[in-house]
PDB file of C-alpha atoms in Angstrom:
ATOM      1  CA  MET A  19      20.737  -7.626  12.824  1.00  0.00           C
ATOM      2  CA  ASP A  20      22.147  -5.734   9.910  1.00  0.00           C
ATOM      3  CA  PRO A  21      22.711  -2.116  11.306  1.00  0.00           C
ATOM      4  CA  LEU A  22      21.015  -1.323   8.153  1.00  0.00           C
ATOM      5  CA  SER A  23      17.858  -2.381   8.598  1.00  0.00           C
ATOM      6  CA  LEU A  24      16.408   0.682  10.562  1.00  0.00           C
ATOM      7  CA  VAL A  25      17.393   2.471   7.952  1.00  0.00           C
ATOM      8  CA  ARG A  26      15.719   0.567   4.813  1.00  0.00           C
ATOM      9  CA  ILE A  27      13.037  -0.055   6.841  1.00  0.00           C
ATOM     10  CA  GLY A  28      12.715   4.270   7.658  1.00  0.00           C
ATOM     11  CA  PHE A  29      12.680   4.349   3.664  1.00  0.00           C
ATOM     12  CA  GLU A  30       9.927   1.743   3.160  1.00  0.00           C
ATOM     13  CA  ALA A  31       8.036   2.966   5.841  1.00  0.00           C
ATOM     14  CA  ALA A  32       8.611   6.681   4.145  1.00  0.00           C
ATOM     15  CA  ARG A  33       7.494   5.438   0.667  1.00  0.00           C
ATOM     16  CA  ILE A  34       4.545   3.372   1.533  1.00  0.00           C
ATOM     17  CA  GLY A  35       3.214   6.752   3.259  1.00  0.00           C
ATOM     18  CA  VAL A  36       4.212   9.363   0.391  1.00  0.00           C
ATOM     19  CA  GLU A  37       2.095   6.434  -1.956  1.00  0.00           C
ATOM     20  CA  ALA A  38      -1.047   6.242   0.295  1.00  0.00           C
ATOM     21  CA  GLN A  39      -1.666  10.328   0.378  1.00  0.00           C
ATOM     22  CA  ALA A  40      -0.726  10.629  -3.361  1.00  0.00           C
ATOM     23  CA  VAL A  41      -4.096   7.691  -3.558  1.00  0.00           C
ATOM     24  CA  ILE A  42      -5.825   9.578  -0.831  1.00  0.00           C
ATOM     25  CA  ALA A  43      -5.228  12.981  -3.001  1.00  0.00           C
ATOM     26  CA  MET A  44      -6.519  10.853  -5.941  1.00  0.00           C
ATOM     27  CA  ARG A  45      -9.523   9.199  -3.787  1.00  0.00           C
ATOM     28  CA  LEU A  46     -10.999  12.454  -2.457  1.00  0.00           C
ATOM     29  CA  ALA A  47     -10.130  14.197  -5.888  1.00  0.00           C
ATOM     30  CA  GLY A  48     -12.799  11.553  -7.863  1.00  0.00           C
ATOM     31  CA  MET A  49     -15.348  11.837  -4.886  1.00  0.00           C
ATOM     32  CA  ALA A  50     -15.132  15.185  -6.454  1.00  0.00           C
ATOM     33  CA  GLY A  51     -15.686  14.653  -9.739  1.00  0.00           C
ATOM     34  CA  LEU A  52     -11.546  15.981 -10.588  1.00  0.00           C
ATOM     35  CA  TRP A  53     -10.427  12.326 -10.933  1.00  0.00           C
ATOM     36  CA  ASP A  54     -10.938   9.607 -13.805  1.00  0.00           C
ATOM     37  CA  VAL A  55     -12.010   6.600 -11.065  1.00  0.00           C
ATOM     38  CA  PRO A  56     -13.982   3.637 -11.276  1.00  0.00           C
ATOM     39  CA  MET A  57     -17.366   3.704  -9.806  1.00  0.00           C
ATOM     40  CA  HIS A  58     -16.252   1.209  -7.623  1.00  0.00           C
ATOM     41  CA  GLU A  59     -13.496   2.847  -6.280  1.00  0.00           C
ATOM     42  CA  THR A  60     -15.269   3.506  -3.072  1.00  0.00           C
ATOM     43  CA  PHE A  61     -15.871  -0.376  -2.253  1.00  0.00           C
ATOM     44  CA  GLN A  62     -12.573  -0.946  -2.923  1.00  0.00           C
ATOM     45  CA  MET A  63     -10.742   1.183  -0.873  1.00  0.00           C
ATOM     46  CA  LEU A  64     -12.735   0.165   2.172  1.00  0.00           C
ATOM     47  CA  HIS A  65     -12.603  -3.352   0.956  1.00  0.00           C
ATOM     48  CA  GLU A  66      -8.778  -3.950   0.952  1.00  0.00           C
ATOM     49  CA  LYS A  67      -7.587  -2.528   3.600  1.00  0.00           C
ATOM     50  CA  PRO A  68      -9.191  -5.672   6.217  1.00  0.00           C
ATOM     51  CA  VAL A  69      -7.054  -7.543   3.307  1.00  0.00           C
ATOM     52  CA  ALA A  70      -4.035  -6.195   3.435  1.00  0.00           C
ATOM     53  CA  VAL A  71      -3.161  -6.073   6.818  1.00  0.00           C
ATOM     54  CA  ALA A  72      -4.536  -9.659   6.903  1.00  0.00           C
ATOM     55  CA  GLU A  73      -1.018  -9.844   4.545  1.00  0.00           C
ATOM     56  CA  ALA A  74       0.327  -7.949   6.169  1.00  0.00           C
ATOM     57  CA  THR A  75       0.100 -10.062   9.431  1.00  0.00           C
ATOM     58  CA  GLU A  76       0.944 -13.223   7.489  1.00  0.00           C
ATOM     59  CA  ALA A  77       4.337 -12.091   5.844  1.00  0.00           C
ATOM     60  CA  ALA A  78       5.487 -10.892   9.761  1.00  0.00           C
ATOM     61  CA  ALA A  79       4.461 -14.424  11.327  1.00  0.00           C
ATOM     62  CA  TRP A  80       5.556 -16.451   8.444  1.00  0.00           C
ATOM     63  CA  ALA A  81       9.347 -14.476   8.751  1.00  0.00           C
ATOM     64  CA  ILE A  82       8.811 -15.175  13.461  1.00  0.00           C
ATOM     65  CA  LEU A  83       8.080 -18.652  13.065  1.00  0.00           C
ATOM     66  CA  LYS A  84      11.258 -19.164   9.801  1.00  0.00           C
ATOM     67  CA  GLY A  85      13.237 -17.677  13.105  1.00  0.00           C
ATOM     68  CA  HIS A  86      14.258 -14.444  11.697  1.00  0.00           C
ATOM     69  CA  SER A  87      14.963 -11.185  13.592  1.00  0.00           C
ATOM     70  CA  ALA A  88      12.078  -8.852  14.414  1.00  0.00           C
ATOM     71  CA  ASP A  89      13.628  -6.318  11.568  1.00  0.00           C
ATOM     72  CA  ARG A  90      13.077  -9.494   9.510  1.00  0.00           C
ATOM     73  CA  ALA A  91       9.666  -9.388   9.808  1.00  0.00           C
ATOM     74  CA  ILE A  92       8.553  -5.603  10.100  1.00  0.00           C
ATOM     75  CA  SER A  93      10.307  -5.997   6.691  1.00  0.00           C
ATOM     76  CA  ALA A  94       8.279  -8.750   4.927  1.00  0.00           C
ATOM     77  CA  SER A  95       4.826  -6.793   6.182  1.00  0.00           C
ATOM     78  CA  MET A  96       5.627  -3.863   4.830  1.00  0.00           C
ATOM     79  CA  SER A  97       6.691  -4.951   1.377  1.00  0.00           C
ATOM     80  CA  GLU A  98       2.559  -6.545   1.678  1.00  0.00           C
ATOM     81  CA  ILE A  99       1.559  -3.534   2.321  1.00  0.00           C
ATOM     82  CA  GLY A 100       3.955  -1.388  -0.330  1.00  0.00           C
ATOM     83  CA  ARG A 101       2.668  -3.631  -2.513  1.00  0.00           C
ATOM     84  CA  HIS A 102      -0.445  -2.570  -2.490  1.00  0.00           C
ATOM     85  CA  THR A 103      -0.216   1.424  -2.601  1.00  0.00           C
ATOM     86  CA  SER A 104       2.117   1.071  -5.424  1.00  0.00           C
ATOM     87  CA  ALA A 105      -0.226  -1.012  -7.115  1.00  0.00           C
ATOM     88  CA  ASN A 106      -3.013   1.299  -6.272  1.00  0.00           C
ATOM     89  CA  LEU A 107      -0.910   4.256  -6.770  1.00  0.00           C
ATOM     90  CA  ALA A 108       0.009   3.044 -10.209  1.00  0.00           C
ATOM     91  CA  ARG A 109      -3.555   1.859 -11.377  1.00  0.00           C
ATOM     92  CA  LEU A 110      -5.232   5.497 -10.179  1.00  0.00           C
ATOM     93  CA  SER A 111      -2.507   7.594 -11.456  1.00  0.00           C
ATOM     94  CA  ARG A 112      -3.281   5.889 -15.286  1.00  0.00           C
ATOM     95  CA  ARG A 113      -6.634   6.999 -14.395  1.00  0.00           C
ATOM     96  CA  GLY A 114      -6.350  10.805 -14.719  1.00  0.00           C
ATOM     97  CA  PRO A 115      -7.725  14.135 -14.415  1.00  0.00           C
ATOM     98  CA  SER A 116     -10.905  13.506 -15.682  1.00  0.00           C
ATOM     99  CA  TRP A 117     -11.954  17.637 -17.077  1.00  0.00           C
ATOM    100  CA  ALA A 118     -15.489  16.297 -18.253  1.00  0.00           C
TER     101      ALA A 118
END
């Protein structure tokens, strides 16, 4: 096990947490009419959770089946979750505030 793997996992978890909070804030602002969000955003936010969890679980399982250590399996899982949070943050950030 790499001695710095726990540090990398911690930083990855922090990045995911910050991105997730920003996405939640934009979605709540969208529900209040303050942020421009697509009409299907409420459905999408409910639909994407099981998909993201399934992809993260699959990535961790494949890492374990390939014989990787637990920290590599966690990193594989978190990179899948991080891919979703990054995509949501980028997509919602482009839309911007709704002043109309």
